[in-house]
PDB file of C-alpha atoms in Angstrom:
ATOM      1  CA  MET P   8     157.657 141.082  92.890  1.00 48.00           C
ATOM      2  CA  THR P   9     154.639 138.869  92.576  1.00 52.00           C
ATOM      3  CA  PRO P  10     155.423 135.170  92.753  1.00 62.00           C
ATOM      4  CA  TYR P  11     153.648 134.736  89.429  1.00 75.00           C
ATOM      5  CA  SER P  12     155.787 137.050  87.313  1.00 88.00           C
ATOM      6  CA  LEU P  13     158.881 135.742  89.054  1.00 93.00           C
ATOM      7  CA  ALA P  14     157.788 132.236  88.024  1.00 94.00           C
ATOM      8  CA  PHE P  15     157.609 133.436  84.417  1.00 96.00           C
ATOM      9  CA  TYR P  16     161.177 134.715  84.453  1.00 97.00           C
ATOM     10  CA  MET P  17     162.400 131.542  86.126  1.00 97.00           C
ATOM     11  CA  ASP P  18     160.628 129.462  83.467  1.00 97.00           C
ATOM     12  CA  VAL P  19     162.227 131.483  80.655  1.00 98.00           C
ATOM     13  CA  VAL P  20     165.729 131.172  82.120  1.00 98.00           C
ATOM     14  CA  THR P  21     165.297 127.488  82.920  1.00 97.00           C
ATOM     15  CA  THR P  22     163.733 126.356  79.620  1.00 98.00           C
ATOM     16  CA  GLY P  23     164.935 128.913  77.075  1.00 98.00           C
ATOM     17  CA  THR P  24     161.314 129.319  75.953  1.00 98.00           C
ATOM     18  CA  VAL P  25     158.388 131.709  76.377  1.00 97.00           C
ATOM     19  CA  LEU P  26     155.305 129.638  77.274  1.00 97.00           C
ATOM     20  CA  GLY P  27     157.032 126.715  75.590  1.00 97.00           C
ATOM     21  CA  VAL P  28     157.758 128.654  72.381  1.00 97.00           C
ATOM     22  CA  ARG P  29     161.374 128.206  71.310  1.00 97.00           C
ATOM     23  CA  PRO P  30     163.470 130.881  69.589  1.00 97.00           C
ATOM     24  CA  THR P  31     163.573 128.619  66.524  1.00 96.00           C
ATOM     25  CA  ASP P  32     159.792 128.223  66.205  1.00 97.00           C
ATOM     26  CA  SER P  33     157.966 129.589  63.169  1.00 97.00           C
ATOM     27  CA  PRO P  34     156.006 132.841  63.189  1.00 97.00           C
ATOM     28  CA  ASP P  35     152.784 130.801  62.976  1.00 97.00           C
ATOM     29  CA  ARG P  36     153.725 128.766  66.056  1.00 97.00           C
ATOM     30  CA  VAL P  37     154.539 131.907  68.069  1.00 97.00           C
ATOM     31  CA  THR P  38     151.221 133.468  67.048  1.00 96.00           C
ATOM     32  CA  GLU P  39     149.393 130.259  67.942  1.00 97.00           C
ATOM     33  CA  VAL P  40     150.702 130.512  71.527  1.00 96.00           C
ATOM     34  CA  LEU P  41     151.015 134.281  72.119  1.00 95.00           C
ATOM     35  CA  GLY P  42     148.115 135.423  69.953  1.00 93.00           C
ATOM     36  CA  SER P  43     147.657 137.740  67.017  1.00 93.00           C
ATOM     37  CA  ASP P  44     148.089 141.029  68.906  1.00 92.00           C
ATOM     38  CA  PHE P  45     151.611 142.015  67.850  1.00 94.00           C
ATOM     39  CA  GLY P  46     153.479 144.695  65.990  1.00 94.00           C
ATOM     40  CA  GLU P  47     155.467 143.462  63.018  1.00 96.00           C
ATOM     41  CA  ASN P  48     158.583 144.999  61.543  1.00 96.00           C
ATOM     42  CA  ARG P  49     160.144 143.721  58.349  1.00 96.00           C
ATOM     43  CA  PHE P  50     163.610 144.613  57.205  1.00 95.00           C
ATOM     44  CA  GLY P  51     163.476 143.962  53.483  1.00 94.00           C
ATOM     45  CA  ASP P  52     162.485 140.435  52.512  1.00 96.00           C
ATOM     46  CA  THR P  53     164.966 138.665  54.767  1.00 97.00           C
ATOM     47  CA  ALA P  54     164.384 139.765  58.383  1.00 98.00           C
ATOM     48  CA  MET P  55     161.290 140.117  60.541  1.00 98.00           C
ATOM     49  CA  CYS P  56     160.528 140.927  64.175  1.00 98.00           C
ATOM     50  CA  ARG P  57     157.207 140.512  65.945  1.00 97.00           C
ATOM     51  CA  ASP P  58     156.743 142.558  69.097  1.00 95.00           C
ATOM     52  CA  TYR P  59     154.282 141.091  71.589  1.00 94.00           C
ATOM     53  CA  GLY P  60     154.933 143.836  74.143  1.00 92.00           C
ATOM     54  CA  LEU P  61     157.093 142.138  76.735  1.00 94.00           C
ATOM     55  CA  ALA P  62     158.561 139.587  74.311  1.00 96.00           C
ATOM     56  CA  GLU P  63     159.927 140.022  70.791  1.00 97.00           C
ATOM     57  CA  PHE P  64     160.714 137.188  68.376  1.00 98.00           C
ATOM     58  CA  HIS P  65     163.098 137.552  65.410  1.00 98.00           C
ATOM     59  CA  TRP P  66     163.350 135.539  62.175  1.00 98.00           C
ATOM     60  CA  TYR P  67     165.585 135.545  59.109  1.00 97.00           C
ATOM     61  CA  ARG P  68     165.490 133.906  55.675  1.00 97.00           C
ATOM     62  CA  ALA P  69     167.697 133.720  52.598  1.00 96.00           C
ATOM     63  CA  ASP P  70     165.200 135.354  50.222  1.00 96.00           C
ATOM     64  CA  ALA P  71     161.494 136.171  49.833  1.00 95.00           C
ATOM     65  CA  GLU P  72     160.640 132.634  48.705  1.00 96.00           C
ATOM     66  CA  SER P  73     162.391 130.880  51.604  1.00 96.00           C
ATOM     67  CA  PRO P  74     160.639 129.993  54.865  1.00 96.00           C
ATOM     68  CA  TRP P  75     161.328 132.036  57.996  1.00 97.00           C
ATOM     69  CA  SER P  76     163.949 130.627  60.342  1.00 96.00           C
ATOM     70  CA  GLY P  77     163.692 131.562  64.024  1.00 96.00           C
ATOM     71  CA  HIS P  78     166.759 133.415  65.273  1.00 96.00           C
ATOM     72  CA  HIS P  79     166.139 134.609  68.867  1.00 97.00           C
ATOM     73  CA  PHE P  80     163.708 136.140  71.301  1.00 98.00           C
ATOM     74  CA  THR P  81     164.140 138.893  73.864  1.00 98.00           C
ATOM     75  CA  VAL P  82     162.014 139.487  76.954  1.00 97.00           C
ATOM     76  CA  HIS P  83     162.182 143.264  77.459  1.00 96.00           C
ATOM     77  CA  VAL P  84     161.805 143.407  81.247  1.00 96.00           C
ATOM     78  CA  HIS P  85     162.870 147.077  81.233  1.00 94.00           C
ATOM     79  CA  ARG P  86     159.635 148.076  79.488  1.00 92.00           C
ATOM     80  CA  LEU P  87     157.681 147.275  82.651  1.00 92.00           C
ATOM     81  CA  GLY P  88     159.619 149.937  84.577  1.00 87.00           C
ATOM     82  CA  TYR P  89     157.732 152.727  82.895  1.00 81.00           C
ATOM     83  CA  ARG P  90     154.440 151.474  84.385  1.00 68.00           C
ATOM     84  CA  CYS P  91     152.394 152.922  81.558  1.00 61.00           C
ATOM     85  CA  HIS P  92     150.215 150.462  79.685  1.00 56.00           C
ATOM     86  CA  THR P  93     151.590 147.550  81.721  1.00 58.00           C
ATOM     87  CA  LYS P  94     148.395 145.573  81.209  1.00 63.00           C
ATOM     88  CA  GLU P  95     148.685 145.939  77.437  1.00 73.00           C
ATOM     89  CA  LEU P  96     152.446 145.355  77.521  1.00 83.00           C
ATOM     90  CA  VAL P  97     152.106 141.893  79.029  1.00 88.00           C
ATOM     91  CA  ASP P  98     150.539 139.633  76.418  1.00 84.00           C
ATOM     92  CA  GLY P  99     147.173 138.107  77.348  1.00 87.00           C
ATOM     93  CA  ALA P 100     148.596 134.579  77.235  1.00 91.00           C
ATOM     94  CA  LEU P 101     151.296 135.574  79.753  1.00 92.00           C
ATOM     95  CA  ARG P 102     148.796 137.325  82.049  1.00 89.00           C
ATOM     96  CA  ASP P 103     146.458 134.316  81.892  1.00 90.00           C
ATOM     97  CA  ARG P 104     149.258 131.995  82.977  1.00 92.00           C
ATOM     98  CA  TYR P 105     151.300 134.182  85.344  1.00 92.00           C
ATOM     99  CA  GLY P 106     149.037 137.001  86.519  1.00 88.00           C
ATOM    100  CA  ARG P 107     150.247 140.508  87.340  1.00 87.00           C
ATOM    101  CA  PHE P 108     153.786 141.636  86.513  1.00 90.00           C
ATOM    102  CA  ALA P 109     155.786 143.931  88.778  1.00 88.00           C
ATOM    103  CA  PRO P 110     157.546 146.972  87.268  1.00 89.00           C
ATOM    104  CA  ARG P 111     161.059 145.744  88.120  1.00 91.00           C
ATOM    105  CA  LEU P 112     162.858 142.441  88.547  1.00 95.00           C
ATOM    106  CA  ARG P 113     165.752 142.314  91.010  1.00 96.00           C
ATOM    107  CA  PHE P 114     168.553 140.137  89.653  1.00 98.00           C
ATOM    108  CA  GLN P 115     169.730 138.897  93.067  1.00 97.00           C
ATOM    109  CA  LYS P 116     166.282 137.526  93.822  1.00 96.00           C
ATOM    110  CA  LEU P 117     166.058 135.742  90.474  1.00 97.00           C
ATOM    111  CA  GLN P 118     169.592 134.376  90.810  1.00 97.00           C
ATOM    112  CA  ARG P 119     169.018 133.156  94.374  1.00 96.00           C
ATOM    113  CA  LEU P 120     165.813 131.298  93.458  1.00 95.00           C
ATOM    114  CA  LEU P 121     167.416 129.722  90.392  1.00 97.00           C
ATOM    115  CA  GLU P 122     170.456 128.607  92.418  1.00 96.00           C
ATOM    116  CA  ARG P 123     168.119 126.913  94.917  1.00 95.00           C
ATOM    117  CA  ARG P 124     166.869 124.843  91.978  1.00 95.00           C
ATOM    118  CA  GLY P 125     170.407 124.034  90.880  1.00 97.00           C
ATOM    119  CA  ILE P 126     170.316 126.404  87.904  1.00 97.00           C
ATOM    120  CA  PRO P 127     173.449 128.575  87.866  1.00 97.00           C
ATOM    121  CA  LEU P 128     173.828 131.936  86.173  1.00 98.00           C
ATOM    122  CA  LEU P 129     177.437 132.545  85.200  1.00 97.00           C
ATOM    123  CA  GLU P 130     178.750 136.037  84.556  1.00 97.00           C
ATOM    124  CA  ILE P 131     180.094 136.386  81.023  1.00 96.00           C
ATOM    125  CA  PRO P 132     181.693 139.340  79.241  1.00 94.00           C
ATOM    126  CA  GLU P 133     179.321 142.112  78.231  1.00 93.00           C
ATOM    127  CA  TYR P 134     179.690 143.846  74.882  1.00 91.00           C
ATOM    128  CA  PRO P 135     182.415 146.464  75.445  1.00 93.00           C
ATOM    129  CA  ALA P 136     180.098 149.287  74.328  1.00 92.00           C
ATOM    130  CA  ASN P 137     177.602 148.338  77.075  1.00 94.00           C
ATOM    131  CA  ALA P 138     180.078 147.874  79.923  1.00 93.00           C
ATOM    132  CA  PRO P 139     180.150 148.907  82.730  1.00 95.00           C
ATOM    133  CA  TYR P 140     176.519 150.025  82.526  1.00 97.00           C
ATOM    134  CA  TYR P 141     175.289 146.485  81.917  1.00 97.00           C
ATOM    135  CA  ARG P 142     176.442 143.076  83.133  1.00 97.00           C
ATOM    136  CA  LYS P 143     175.525 139.774  81.478  1.00 97.00           C
ATOM    137  CA  PHE P 144     174.812 136.418  83.093  1.00 98.00           C
ATOM    138  CA  TRP P 145     174.378 133.149  81.194  1.00 98.00           C
ATOM    139  CA  GLN P 146     172.604 129.884  81.858  1.00 98.00           C
ATOM    140  CA  PRO P 147     174.601 127.287  79.878  1.00 97.00           C
ATOM    141  CA  ASP P 148     171.943 124.555  79.654  1.00 97.00           C
ATOM    142  CA  SER P 149     169.160 126.762  78.297  1.00 97.00           C
ATOM    143  CA  ARG P 150     171.552 129.186  76.538  1.00 97.00           C
ATOM    144  CA  VAL P 151     169.722 132.149  78.036  1.00 98.00           C
ATOM    145  CA  ALA P 152     171.424 135.454  78.862  1.00 98.00           C
ATOM    146  CA  VAL P 153     170.186 137.888  81.493  1.00 98.00           C
ATOM    147  CA  SER P 154     171.233 141.519  81.090  1.00 98.00           C
ATOM    148  CA  VAL P 155     171.445 143.472  84.369  1.00 98.00           C
ATOM    149  CA  ILE P 156     171.980 147.160  85.121  1.00 98.00           C
ATOM    150  CA  GLY P 157     175.579 147.263  86.398  1.00 97.00           C
ATOM    151  CA  THR P 158     175.918 150.951  87.128  1.00 96.00           C
ATOM    152  CA  TYR P 159     173.879 154.045  86.390  1.00 94.00           C
ATOM    153  CA  GLY P 160     174.839 156.087  83.372  1.00 91.00           C
ATOM    154  CA  GLU P 161     172.987 159.139  82.143  1.00 90.00           C
ATOM    155  CA  TYR P 162     171.801 158.354  78.598  1.00 89.00           C
ATOM    156  CA  SER P 163     173.177 154.799  78.999  1.00 92.00           C
ATOM    157  CA  THR P 164     170.658 153.169  81.344  1.00 93.00           C
ATOM    158  CA  PRO P 165     166.903 153.685  81.785  1.00 92.00           C
ATOM    159  CA  ASP P 166     165.931 156.108  84.545  1.00 91.00           C
ATOM    160  CA  ALA P 167     163.073 153.751  85.498  1.00 90.00           C
ATOM    161  CA  LEU P 168     165.524 151.027  86.587  1.00 93.00           C
ATOM    162  CA  ARG P 169     168.031 150.772  89.429  1.00 95.00           C
ATOM    163  CA  VAL P 170     171.429 149.145  89.621  1.00 97.00           C
ATOM    164  CA  GLY P 171     170.791 145.417  90.037  1.00 97.00           C
ATOM    165  CA  ASP P 172     167.537 145.359  88.046  1.00 97.00           C
ATOM    166  CA  VAL P 173     167.162 142.972  85.128  1.00 98.00           C
ATOM    167  CA  TYR P 174     167.086 144.810  81.816  1.00 97.00           C
ATOM    168  CA  SER P 175     166.298 141.909  79.465  1.00 98.00           C
ATOM    169  CA  ILE P 176     166.424 138.154  78.955  1.00 98.00           C
ATOM    170  CA  GLN P 177     167.491 136.726  75.586  1.00 98.00           C
ATOM    171  CA  ALA P 178     167.808 133.291  74.003  1.00 97.00           C
ATOM    172  CA  PRO P 179     169.667 131.622  72.527  1.00 96.00           C
ATOM    173  CA  VAL P 180     173.043 133.102  73.403  1.00 94.00           C
ATOM    174  CA  SER P 181     176.420 131.465  73.070  1.00 87.00           C
ATOM    175  CA  VAL P 182     179.320 132.650  75.177  1.00 80.00           C
ATOM    176  CA  SER P 183     181.489 133.343  72.131  1.00 68.00           C
ATOM    177  CA  ALA P 184     178.755 135.577  70.646  1.00 49.00           C
ATOM    178  CA  SER P 185     178.169 137.547  73.817  1.00 48.00           C
ATOM    179  CA  GLY P 186     181.231 139.658  74.206  1.00 50.00           C
TER     180      GLY P 186
END
């Protein structure tokens, strides 16, 4: 793991933001920081997701005339494990700030470095459909959840990851909504 990409993950877990962009920020604000190179999916007039490669941001609204309201973001760490198009997968703004990204992130390393800074990750219940293949850890101050491969399962976990690798990081997450 390069110290730079590890710093990115630590920043996300600590702040609950991606380069300072909050899950509640507008689509324009996210584009201002991460750039205009994204894939966009709309689900009718009321839901939208923008995929920046490593990070995805999601918004909802009451109807087509209402403004978008930020809902959450997910950092899809697992996508790096496939090692294809890694340079394109990591947004230019992230590469400019953090440099090269390794194909896997070991949870124990992330947890140990966060604990040294006084930032705990507490294990919380995983969705029953995902257990035991995944485990979930939560940072209460930033409301960030880290999903970790708990055990290998054919068709349940990515072949590119090992037990103990981080699968994704998501914010915001409340304990009651997690499991």
